[in-house]
Amino acid sequence: MEKEKAYFEKEAMVSEVSEENLYRLNGRVPLQKAIPFGLQHVLAMFVANLAPVLIVCGAAIVYGTEEHLSPAEITQILQCAMFAAGIGTTMQLYPIWKIGSKLPIVMGVSFTFLGSLLIICTNPNLGYEGMIGAVILGGIFEGLVGLSAKYWRRFLTPVVSACVVIAIGLSLLSVGMDSWGGGSGVEDFGAWYHLLVGAITLIVCLASRYLLKGTYKNLNILVGLIFGYILSIIFTVAGIAPMVDLSGISETISQVGYFSIPKLVFLTEHKPIFDVGAFFTIAIVFLVSAAETTGATTAVCTGALNRDIKTEELQGSLAVDGFSSAISGCFGCLPLTSFSQNVGLVTMTNVINRFTIFMGALILILASLFPPLGAFFNSIPQSVLGGCTVMMFGSIMYEGIKMLKECKFDDRTMIIVSLSFCIGVGLTQTSGNFFSCFPQAVGDIFNGNAVAGVFVVSLLLSLFLPKNKKEDE
C-alpha cells in the first residue's frame, strides 16, 4: 500500500509543471526554464557540430571532377547538419520502436570520422558523392549492430575502448594544426596572421575555461571562436590580412533565400554513390563510434542517474547512433554520434529532463531553416577553427587516458596497449603502402587511419590473450 502511494505521489509530481522536474528524467518543466537550459546544450555543442562539416566539405571534390563544392552548397550542408542533429537528439529522447534510449543524450556531427571521410571525399573516383553513399550504408550497418548489442557487449572491454579514444585524439592532431595554419592546401598556409589569430583564439578559450563560472565554463569554445572571428574581421577591414570573406552570405541569400527547408541529397546534383571499398573504409570507424557512444551512454547513467546502464538503453542509443547517421547521409551530411560535451554538462548540472533537452533539439531544427546562418558560420576562418579544435582534440586524448587509468595495469594490459599503438599508429607513418599486396580497400582502411588499426589490434588481443589467473592470497 505504501509503495503504491509513493508511486502515485511521484507520478503526480511528474505530471505537474514544476522547476524541480529539471532534475527528473520525465516531467513537465516551465518553458521559461526549459528553453534557456535547452539553449545551453545547443551552445555547448554548436561549434563542434559544424566544424567537421566545414573541414570535410571544404576539402571534398565532386565525383569525376577536380572541382570543390560551392559556398552555397556547403551552406546547405551546414543547414542539414543542424537539422540532422536535432532529429537525432529527438530520436534519443523519444524512441521509435527500439531505436532510442530515453536518456538525455545530445547527438551531433562526429569528429571521429574525419580521417576516413577525408580519404574518401578527396579521392577523384569517389568524391563527395562516394562519401555520402558510405555514410548511409555505414549508418545502417551500425544501427543493426546496435540492435544486437546484447550479443557482443561483453567483448568491448574497457581497455579496448580506452585505446580507441586515445587513438581518435592522436589521429586528429594533424587536422587541428592544418586548420591553425590556415587550412590544408591553401597558398598562404603558415602565414603569420593565421598563426597569430589561431594562438589568440586558443588563449581566449583557455582563459574562458578558468574565468567563467559554473556551467558557463562549457561555453569557453564559443567565447574563443567569437573573439577570434571578430579579430579576423578587424584584420580584414583594416587591410592587414584577407581572412574573412562575407560574399558567401549574399551569394547564399541570392541562391537559397532567407528561408529554406533541408533538401534530401537524392534531389540534388550530388546523388550518392555506393562503393564497397568506401563502405569498408568507414564501417570500422562506425564500430569505433559505437564504442564511444557506449562510453557516453554509460557515463550518463552512472554520473547523472546514479545507476548502471540497461541493455535496452545501450541498444537504443547505438541504434540511434547508426540510423540517425544514415538519415544525416540522406541529407548530404556527415555521421552523427553522442556529444561528450553534453554528457559532461548533464552530469555536472544534473539537469536530466528529457523535455528540456528536447527544447535544445527544437532550437537546432529551427536554426536549420535559415540558410544565412549557415553561410555566416561558413565564413569563419580555418585558423580560428584550428585554435578552438586543438583544445577539443587534446581533450579527447585526455578522456581516453582517464579511461585507461581505470583498467588493471598488468602485463596483459601493457601488451594490448603497446601493440595496439605500435601497429595501429605505426601503419600511418610508413614511407610506403604497407598493404600493397592486399586489395586497395585494406590499405585505404589502415594506412591512413590510426583509429581503425588500434581498434582491430586491441580488440583481437583482448579476445585472444590469456587472462592472468588469480593467485591465492
Short mmCIF file of C-alpha atoms in Angstrom, two decimals:
data_model
loop_
_atom_site.label_atom_id
_atom_site.label_comp_id
_atom_site.label_asym_id
_atom_site.label_seq_id
_atom_site.Cartn_x
_atom_site.Cartn_y
_atom_site.Cartn_z
CA MET A 1 0.00 0.00 0.00
CA GLU A 2 2.81 2.39 0.91
CA LYS A 3 4.67 1.56 -2.31
CA GLU A 4 1.56 2.30 -4.36
CA LYS A 5 1.07 5.60 -2.51
CA ALA A 6 4.68 6.62 -3.14
CA TYR A 7 4.30 5.68 -6.80
CA PHE A 8 1.18 7.83 -7.29
CA GLU A 9 2.81 10.74 -5.42
CA LYS A 10 5.80 10.53 -7.75
CA GLU A 11 3.55 10.39 -10.82
CA ALA A 12 1.65 13.44 -9.56
CA MET A 13 4.91 15.39 -9.17
CA VAL A 14 5.97 14.44 -12.69
CA SER A 15 2.62 15.43 -14.22
CA GLU A 16 2.69 18.88 -12.61
CA VAL A 17 4.59 21.75 -14.23
CA SER A 18 7.50 22.30 -11.87
CA GLU A 19 11.06 23.60 -11.89
CA GLU A 20 12.03 20.57 -9.79
CA ASN A 21 11.35 18.38 -12.82
CA LEU A 22 14.57 19.76 -14.35
CA TYR A 23 16.32 17.19 -12.20
CA ARG A 24 13.99 14.34 -13.15
CA LEU A 25 14.19 12.33 -16.35
CA ASN A 26 10.47 12.76 -17.06
CA GLY A 27 8.17 15.60 -16.14
CA ARG A 28 6.85 18.95 -17.33
CA VAL A 29 9.10 21.98 -16.96
CA PRO A 30 8.02 25.65 -17.43
CA LEU A 31 9.03 26.94 -20.86
CA GLN A 32 10.84 29.92 -19.32
CA LYS A 33 13.17 27.37 -17.68
CA ALA A 34 13.22 24.67 -20.35
CA ILE A 35 14.23 26.99 -23.21
CA PRO A 36 17.36 28.55 -21.64
CA PHE A 37 18.59 25.20 -20.32
CA GLY A 38 17.95 23.64 -23.72
CA LEU A 39 19.74 26.54 -25.42
CA GLN A 40 22.71 25.95 -23.13
CA HIS A 41 23.08 22.46 -24.59
CA VAL A 42 22.94 23.88 -28.10
CA LEU A 43 25.64 26.46 -27.34
CA ALA A 44 27.85 23.80 -25.78
CA MET A 45 27.87 21.75 -29.00
CA PHE A 46 27.03 24.21 -31.78
CA VAL A 47 30.60 24.91 -32.90
CA ALA A 48 31.75 21.29 -32.64
CA ASN A 49 28.69 20.20 -34.63
CA LEU A 50 29.57 22.41 -37.61
CA ALA A 51 33.38 22.31 -37.56
CA PRO A 52 33.70 18.77 -39.06
CA VAL A 53 31.36 19.77 -41.90
CA LEU A 54 33.48 22.84 -42.70
CA ILE A 55 36.68 20.77 -42.67
CA VAL A 56 35.44 17.81 -44.72
CA CYS A 57 33.22 19.62 -47.19
CA GLY A 58 35.85 22.30 -47.71
CA ALA A 59 38.28 19.59 -48.86
CA ALA A 60 35.75 17.39 -50.73
CA ILE A 61 35.78 17.23 -54.51
CA VAL A 62 32.87 16.48 -56.80
CA TYR A 63 32.88 12.97 -58.28
CA GLY A 64 34.58 12.77 -61.66
CA THR A 65 35.98 16.31 -61.49
CA GLU A 66 38.62 18.32 -59.66
CA GLU A 67 36.05 20.90 -58.57
CA HIS A 68 35.12 21.61 -54.96
CA LEU A 69 31.68 22.21 -53.52
CA SER A 70 30.45 25.80 -53.86
CA PRO A 71 29.98 28.05 -50.79
CA ALA A 72 26.22 27.87 -51.26
CA GLU A 73 26.32 24.05 -51.30
CA ILE A 74 28.45 23.95 -48.15
CA THR A 75 25.99 26.31 -46.51
CA GLN A 76 23.13 23.96 -47.32
CA ILE A 77 25.10 21.08 -45.81
CA LEU A 78 25.66 23.13 -42.66
CA GLN A 79 21.93 23.72 -42.59
CA CYS A 80 21.36 19.95 -42.84
CA ALA A 81 23.91 19.32 -40.06
CA MET A 82 21.82 21.35 -37.63
CA PHE A 83 18.63 19.65 -38.83
CA ALA A 84 20.10 16.13 -38.54
CA ALA A 85 21.49 16.84 -35.06
CA GLY A 86 18.05 17.99 -33.92
CA ILE A 87 16.36 14.92 -35.39
CA GLY A 88 18.97 12.55 -33.90
CA THR A 89 18.64 14.11 -30.44
CA THR A 90 14.85 13.83 -30.61
CA MET A 91 15.16 10.13 -31.52
CA GLN A 92 17.33 9.54 -28.45
CA LEU A 93 14.87 11.30 -26.16
CA TYR A 94 11.66 9.87 -27.61
CA PRO A 95 12.36 6.45 -29.17
CA ILE A 96 10.71 4.95 -32.22
CA TRP A 97 10.29 1.22 -31.50
CA LYS A 98 13.67 0.11 -30.11
CA ILE A 99 15.57 3.00 -31.71
CA GLY A 100 16.28 5.38 -28.85
CA SER A 101 17.46 5.24 -25.25
CA LYS A 102 15.07 7.67 -23.47
CA LEU A 103 18.20 9.23 -21.97
CA PRO A 104 19.30 12.92 -22.02
CA ILE A 105 21.82 12.46 -24.84
CA VAL A 106 22.55 15.12 -27.47
CA MET A 107 23.58 14.00 -30.95
CA GLY A 108 25.84 15.89 -33.31
CA VAL A 109 28.23 15.55 -36.26
CA SER A 110 31.21 13.47 -35.19
CA PHE A 111 34.94 14.29 -35.40
CA THR A 112 35.63 10.55 -35.13
CA PHE A 113 35.04 10.00 -38.86
CA LEU A 114 37.18 12.90 -40.03
CA GLY A 115 40.20 10.90 -41.19
CA SER A 116 38.22 8.26 -43.11
CA LEU A 117 35.85 10.80 -44.64
CA LEU A 118 38.74 12.94 -45.90
CA ILE A 119 40.32 9.86 -47.53
CA ILE A 120 37.08 9.09 -49.37
CA CYS A 121 35.93 12.59 -50.35
CA THR A 122 39.33 13.63 -51.75
CA ASN A 123 39.52 10.53 -53.96
CA PRO A 124 38.54 11.59 -57.52
CA ASN A 125 36.96 8.16 -58.11
CA LEU A 126 34.62 8.64 -55.13
CA GLY A 127 34.44 12.29 -54.14
CA TYR A 128 31.67 13.83 -52.08
CA GLU A 129 29.08 11.51 -53.61
CA GLY A 130 31.04 8.39 -52.68
CA MET A 131 31.45 9.68 -49.13
CA ILE A 132 27.69 10.23 -48.72
CA GLY A 133 26.95 6.73 -50.02
CA ALA A 134 29.39 5.28 -47.48
CA VAL A 135 27.78 7.29 -44.66
CA ILE A 136 24.31 5.95 -45.50
CA LEU A 137 25.45 2.30 -45.70
CA GLY A 138 27.67 2.64 -42.64
CA GLY A 139 24.86 4.17 -40.60
CA ILE A 140 22.52 1.30 -41.40
CA PHE A 141 25.31 -1.13 -40.51
CA GLU A 142 25.91 0.45 -37.10
CA GLY A 143 22.17 0.63 -36.43
CA LEU A 144 21.85 -3.12 -36.96
CA VAL A 145 24.93 -3.73 -34.82
CA GLY A 146 23.39 -1.60 -32.07
CA LEU A 147 20.14 -3.57 -32.05
CA SER A 148 22.19 -6.74 -31.46
CA ALA A 149 24.26 -5.21 -28.62
CA LYS A 150 23.23 -7.83 -26.07
CA TYR A 151 25.14 -10.47 -28.05
CA TRP A 152 28.51 -8.67 -28.29
CA ARG A 153 28.56 -6.21 -25.39
CA ARG A 154 30.93 -8.37 -23.31
CA PHE A 155 33.66 -8.28 -25.99
CA LEU A 156 34.09 -4.49 -25.85
CA THR A 157 36.38 -4.39 -22.83
CA PRO A 158 37.42 -1.14 -21.06
CA VAL A 159 41.00 -1.32 -22.35
CA VAL A 160 39.75 -1.54 -25.97
CA SER A 161 37.50 1.50 -25.50
CA ALA A 162 40.34 3.46 -23.87
CA CYS A 163 42.79 2.67 -26.69
CA VAL A 164 40.23 3.70 -29.30
CA VAL A 165 39.50 7.07 -27.69
CA ILE A 166 43.23 7.88 -27.34
CA ALA A 167 43.78 6.92 -30.98
CA ILE A 168 40.96 9.24 -32.07
CA GLY A 169 42.67 12.14 -30.31
CA LEU A 170 46.03 11.26 -31.87
CA SER A 171 44.62 10.95 -35.39
CA LEU A 172 43.03 14.40 -35.21
CA LEU A 173 46.07 16.34 -34.04
CA SER A 174 47.33 16.98 -37.58
CA VAL A 175 43.83 18.09 -38.65
CA GLY A 176 43.74 20.72 -35.91
CA MET A 177 47.21 22.01 -36.79
CA ASP A 178 46.35 22.16 -40.51
CA SER A 179 43.37 24.34 -39.65
CA TRP A 180 45.50 26.52 -37.39
CA GLY A 181 47.91 27.10 -40.28
CA GLY A 182 45.07 28.40 -42.46
CA GLY A 183 43.63 25.22 -43.93
CA SER A 184 45.07 22.28 -45.80
CA GLY A 185 46.34 23.19 -49.28
CA VAL A 186 45.89 26.99 -49.13
CA GLU A 187 48.59 29.18 -50.70
CA ASP A 188 49.22 31.25 -47.56
CA PHE A 189 49.46 28.24 -45.23
CA GLY A 190 51.51 29.11 -42.15
CA ALA A 191 51.25 32.89 -42.70
CA TRP A 192 51.87 34.97 -39.59
CA TYR A 193 48.27 36.20 -39.38
CA HIS A 194 46.89 32.64 -39.37
CA LEU A 195 49.27 31.62 -36.60
CA LEU A 196 48.57 34.75 -34.56
CA VAL A 197 44.77 34.56 -34.79
CA GLY A 198 44.82 30.83 -34.02
CA ALA A 199 47.07 31.38 -30.99
CA ILE A 200 44.92 34.22 -29.64
CA THR A 201 41.78 32.12 -30.15
CA LEU A 202 43.33 29.27 -28.17
CA ILE A 203 44.45 31.62 -25.38
CA VAL A 204 40.92 33.06 -25.09
CA CYS A 205 39.49 29.51 -24.92
CA LEU A 206 41.88 28.66 -22.09
CA ALA A 207 41.25 31.91 -20.22
CA SER A 208 37.49 31.48 -20.51
CA ARG A 209 37.77 27.99 -19.10
CA TYR A 210 39.26 29.38 -15.90
CA LEU A 211 37.44 32.72 -15.64
CA LEU A 212 33.88 31.63 -16.40
CA LYS A 213 31.99 30.05 -13.52
CA GLY A 214 29.68 27.06 -13.22
CA THR A 215 28.05 25.73 -16.36
CA TYR A 216 29.31 28.71 -18.38
CA LYS A 217 32.73 27.06 -18.44
CA ASN A 218 31.30 24.83 -21.16
CA LEU A 219 30.92 27.89 -23.40
CA ASN A 220 34.67 28.60 -23.50
CA ILE A 221 34.99 27.25 -27.06
CA LEU A 222 32.19 29.53 -28.24
CA VAL A 223 33.78 32.53 -26.50
CA GLY A 224 37.13 31.83 -28.17
CA LEU A 225 35.50 31.41 -31.57
CA ILE A 226 33.60 34.71 -31.28
CA PHE A 227 36.74 36.57 -30.19
CA GLY A 228 38.85 35.03 -32.97
CA TYR A 229 36.20 35.78 -35.58
CA ILE A 230 35.95 39.43 -34.51
CA LEU A 231 39.74 39.73 -34.63
CA SER A 232 39.74 38.24 -38.14
CA ILE A 233 37.13 40.77 -39.28
CA ILE A 234 39.28 43.60 -37.86
CA PHE A 235 42.31 42.28 -39.79
CA THR A 236 40.23 42.12 -42.98
CA VAL A 237 38.57 45.56 -42.66
CA ALA A 238 41.86 47.23 -41.72
CA GLY A 239 43.55 45.69 -44.77
CA ILE A 240 46.10 43.80 -42.64
CA ALA A 241 45.20 40.37 -43.99
CA PRO A 242 42.32 38.89 -46.09
CA MET A 243 40.86 36.47 -43.56
CA VAL A 244 37.05 36.81 -43.75
CA ASP A 245 35.05 36.58 -46.97
CA LEU A 246 31.42 37.53 -46.39
CA SER A 247 30.47 37.30 -50.07
CA GLY A 248 29.20 33.78 -49.46
CA ILE A 249 26.35 35.14 -47.32
CA SER A 250 24.94 37.34 -50.08
CA GLU A 251 25.52 34.57 -52.62
CA THR A 252 23.62 32.12 -50.41
CA ILE A 253 20.72 34.54 -49.97
CA SER A 254 20.53 35.07 -53.72
CA GLN A 255 20.66 31.31 -54.47
CA VAL A 256 18.80 29.80 -51.49
CA GLY A 257 16.96 32.68 -49.83
CA TYR A 258 16.44 33.60 -46.21
CA PHE A 259 14.31 30.54 -45.51
CA SER A 260 14.80 27.03 -46.83
CA ILE A 261 13.78 23.51 -45.92
CA PRO A 262 16.67 20.99 -45.80
CA LYS A 263 16.76 19.03 -49.05
CA LEU A 264 17.38 15.29 -49.47
CA VAL A 265 20.64 14.59 -51.30
CA PHE A 266 18.75 12.38 -53.78
CA LEU A 267 17.03 15.53 -55.07
CA THR A 268 20.29 17.39 -55.73
CA GLU A 269 23.03 17.12 -58.36
CA HIS A 270 25.20 15.13 -55.93
CA LYS A 271 23.36 11.82 -55.77
CA PRO A 272 25.18 9.30 -53.55
CA ILE A 273 27.45 6.63 -55.00
CA PHE A 274 27.51 3.29 -53.17
CA ASP A 275 31.01 1.82 -53.30
CA VAL A 276 32.03 -1.34 -51.42
CA GLY A 277 35.57 -0.10 -50.77
CA ALA A 278 34.33 3.20 -49.35
CA PHE A 279 31.88 1.31 -47.12
CA PHE A 280 34.61 -0.90 -45.67
CA THR A 281 36.77 2.18 -45.14
CA ILE A 282 34.14 3.71 -42.90
CA ALA A 283 32.49 0.59 -41.42
CA ILE A 284 35.24 0.04 -38.85
CA VAL A 285 35.01 3.68 -37.79
CA PHE A 286 31.29 3.17 -37.20
CA LEU A 287 32.25 0.38 -34.80
CA VAL A 288 34.64 2.83 -33.16
CA SER A 289 31.78 5.33 -32.89
CA ALA A 290 29.73 2.58 -31.26
CA ALA A 291 32.48 2.16 -28.67
CA GLU A 292 32.42 5.92 -27.98
CA THR A 293 28.65 6.01 -27.68
CA THR A 294 28.75 3.06 -25.30
CA GLY A 295 31.04 5.06 -23.03
CA ALA A 296 28.92 8.22 -23.28
CA THR A 297 25.67 6.39 -22.54
CA THR A 298 27.26 4.61 -19.59
CA ALA A 299 28.55 7.94 -18.27
CA VAL A 300 25.05 9.46 -18.38
CA CYS A 301 23.59 6.56 -16.42
CA THR A 302 26.32 6.35 -13.78
CA GLY A 303 27.03 10.08 -13.47
CA ALA A 304 23.55 11.61 -13.73
CA LEU A 305 21.12 8.79 -12.92
CA ASN A 306 23.36 7.01 -10.37
CA ARG A 307 22.72 3.55 -11.76
CA ASP A 308 24.14 1.06 -14.24
CA ILE A 309 23.17 1.17 -17.88
CA LYS A 310 20.44 -1.20 -19.06
CA THR A 311 20.93 -3.39 -22.12
CA GLU A 312 17.87 -1.91 -23.86
CA GLU A 313 19.23 1.60 -23.27
CA LEU A 314 22.57 0.65 -24.83
CA GLN A 315 20.82 -0.98 -27.79
CA GLY A 316 18.59 2.03 -28.33
CA SER A 317 21.44 4.51 -28.02
CA LEU A 318 23.64 2.68 -30.55
CA ALA A 319 20.71 2.19 -32.91
CA VAL A 320 20.12 5.95 -32.97
CA ASP A 321 23.86 6.49 -33.46
CA GLY A 322 23.67 4.42 -36.63
CA PHE A 323 20.26 5.12 -38.10
CA SER A 324 20.45 8.88 -37.41
CA SER A 325 23.80 8.85 -39.26
CA ALA A 326 22.06 7.21 -42.22
CA ILE A 327 19.37 9.90 -42.07
CA SER A 328 22.10 12.54 -41.92
CA GLY A 329 23.70 10.99 -45.00
CA CYS A 330 20.38 11.13 -46.83
CA PHE A 331 20.53 14.91 -46.35
CA GLY A 332 24.10 15.02 -47.66
CA CYS A 333 25.67 15.42 -44.24
CA LEU A 334 28.25 13.59 -42.08
CA PRO A 335 27.64 10.84 -39.49
CA LEU A 336 26.30 11.67 -36.02
CA THR A 337 27.35 10.49 -32.58
CA SER A 338 26.62 11.31 -28.94
CA PHE A 339 28.38 14.51 -27.86
CA SER A 340 30.72 14.17 -24.90
CA GLN A 341 30.44 17.93 -24.20
CA ASN A 342 26.77 17.50 -23.45
CA VAL A 343 27.33 14.32 -21.45
CA GLY A 344 29.64 16.36 -19.20
CA LEU A 345 27.05 19.13 -18.99
CA VAL A 346 24.35 16.67 -17.92
CA THR A 347 26.49 15.00 -15.25
CA MET A 348 27.70 18.34 -13.90
CA THR A 349 24.36 20.17 -13.70
CA ASN A 350 22.13 17.11 -13.09
CA VAL A 351 19.60 18.65 -15.50
CA ILE A 352 18.38 15.37 -17.00
CA ASN A 353 14.83 16.29 -18.02
CA ARG A 354 14.03 14.97 -21.49
CA PHE A 355 11.61 17.79 -22.36
CA THR A 356 14.29 20.36 -21.52
CA ILE A 357 16.83 18.66 -23.79
CA PHE A 358 14.14 18.45 -26.47
CA MET A 359 13.90 22.26 -26.39
CA GLY A 360 17.55 22.29 -27.46
CA ALA A 361 16.81 19.84 -30.28
CA LEU A 362 13.91 22.05 -31.39
CA ILE A 363 16.20 25.11 -31.44
CA LEU A 364 18.63 23.22 -33.71
CA ILE A 365 15.83 22.27 -36.10
CA LEU A 366 14.52 25.85 -36.25
CA ALA A 367 18.04 27.22 -36.83
CA SER A 368 18.45 24.86 -39.79
CA LEU A 369 15.59 26.57 -41.61
CA PHE A 370 17.56 29.82 -42.10
CA PRO A 371 20.46 29.28 -44.58
CA PRO A 372 22.15 32.69 -43.97
CA LEU A 373 23.01 31.43 -40.51
CA GLY A 374 24.90 28.53 -42.04
CA ALA A 375 26.62 30.88 -44.51
CA PHE A 376 27.75 33.01 -41.59
CA PHE A 377 29.44 30.04 -39.94
CA ASN A 378 31.00 29.06 -43.27
CA SER A 379 32.82 32.41 -43.29
CA ILE A 380 34.73 31.55 -40.10
CA PRO A 381 38.48 31.37 -40.93
CA GLN A 382 40.17 27.99 -40.63
CA SER A 383 42.78 29.42 -38.24
CA VAL A 384 40.01 30.35 -35.78
CA LEU A 385 38.58 26.86 -36.00
CA GLY A 386 42.08 25.48 -35.50
CA GLY A 387 42.59 27.47 -32.31
CA CYS A 388 39.33 26.02 -30.96
CA THR A 389 39.62 22.45 -32.22
CA VAL A 390 43.19 21.88 -31.00
CA MET A 391 41.86 22.15 -27.47
CA MET A 392 38.94 19.83 -28.19
CA PHE A 393 41.13 17.22 -29.89
CA GLY A 394 43.52 17.24 -26.94
CA SER A 395 40.62 16.72 -24.55
CA ILE A 396 39.66 13.55 -26.46
CA MET A 397 43.09 12.10 -25.72
CA TYR A 398 42.70 13.11 -22.09
CA GLU A 399 39.38 11.29 -21.80
CA GLY A 400 40.98 8.18 -23.26
CA ILE A 401 43.81 8.33 -20.75
CA LYS A 402 41.26 8.66 -17.93
CA MET A 403 39.51 5.55 -19.22
CA LEU A 404 42.81 3.69 -19.40
CA LYS A 405 43.53 4.69 -15.82
CA GLU A 406 40.50 2.67 -14.70
CA CYS A 407 41.92 -0.52 -16.25
CA LYS A 408 44.02 -3.03 -14.34
CA PHE A 409 47.71 -2.37 -15.03
CA ASP A 410 49.41 -5.73 -15.65
CA ASP A 411 51.39 -7.48 -18.40
CA ARG A 412 48.25 -8.23 -20.40
CA THR A 413 47.14 -4.58 -20.44
CA MET A 414 50.69 -3.48 -21.29
CA ILE A 415 50.82 -5.82 -24.29
CA ILE A 416 47.39 -4.74 -25.58
CA VAL A 417 48.15 -1.02 -25.30
CA SER A 418 51.72 -1.25 -26.62
CA LEU A 419 50.99 -3.39 -29.67
CA SER A 420 47.77 -1.53 -30.49
CA PHE A 421 49.51 1.83 -30.78
CA CYS A 422 52.73 0.47 -32.26
CA ILE A 423 50.88 -1.25 -35.10
CA GLY A 424 47.83 0.99 -35.47
CA VAL A 425 49.67 4.33 -35.39
CA GLY A 426 52.84 2.94 -36.96
CA LEU A 427 50.96 1.93 -40.11
CA THR A 428 50.08 5.58 -40.74
CA GLN A 429 53.74 6.63 -40.57
CA THR A 430 55.32 4.18 -43.02
CA SER A 431 57.09 5.53 -46.11
CA GLY A 432 55.09 3.35 -48.49
CA ASN A 433 51.92 1.30 -48.77
CA PHE A 434 52.34 -1.37 -46.10
CA PHE A 435 49.41 -3.35 -47.52
CA SER A 436 50.44 -3.10 -51.19
CA CYS A 437 49.99 -6.87 -51.63
CA PHE A 438 46.40 -6.67 -50.33
CA PRO A 439 43.29 -5.24 -52.03
CA GLN A 440 43.26 -1.44 -52.13
CA ALA A 441 40.36 -1.30 -49.68
CA VAL A 442 42.56 -2.81 -46.94
CA GLY A 443 45.22 -0.16 -47.44
CA ASP A 444 42.60 2.59 -47.52
CA ILE A 445 41.30 1.44 -44.14
CA PHE A 446 44.54 1.01 -42.21
CA ASN A 447 47.31 3.05 -43.90
CA GLY A 448 45.66 6.41 -43.32
CA ASN A 449 43.52 5.67 -40.28
CA ALA A 450 45.20 5.05 -36.93
CA VAL A 451 41.85 4.55 -35.20
CA ALA A 452 40.95 1.55 -37.34
CA GLY A 453 44.29 -0.16 -36.72
CA VAL A 454 44.26 0.47 -32.98
CA PHE A 455 40.67 -0.74 -32.68
CA VAL A 456 41.22 -4.01 -34.58
CA VAL A 457 44.52 -4.89 -32.86
CA SER A 458 43.29 -4.05 -29.35
CA LEU A 459 40.04 -5.99 -29.91
CA LEU A 460 41.84 -9.09 -31.21
CA LEU A 461 44.41 -9.04 -28.40
CA SER A 462 41.69 -8.53 -25.81
CA LEU A 463 39.84 -11.56 -27.18
CA PHE A 464 42.73 -13.98 -27.59
CA LEU A 465 45.38 -13.07 -25.00
CA PRO A 466 45.01 -15.36 -21.97
CA LYS A 467 43.84 -13.65 -18.81
CA ASN A 468 46.01 -13.79 -15.71
CA LYS A 469 44.87 -16.36 -13.19
CA LYS A 470 44.13 -15.01 -9.74
CA GLU A 471 46.62 -16.15 -7.16
CA ASP A 472 45.50 -17.22 -3.75
CA GLU A 473 46.38 -14.65 -1.17
#
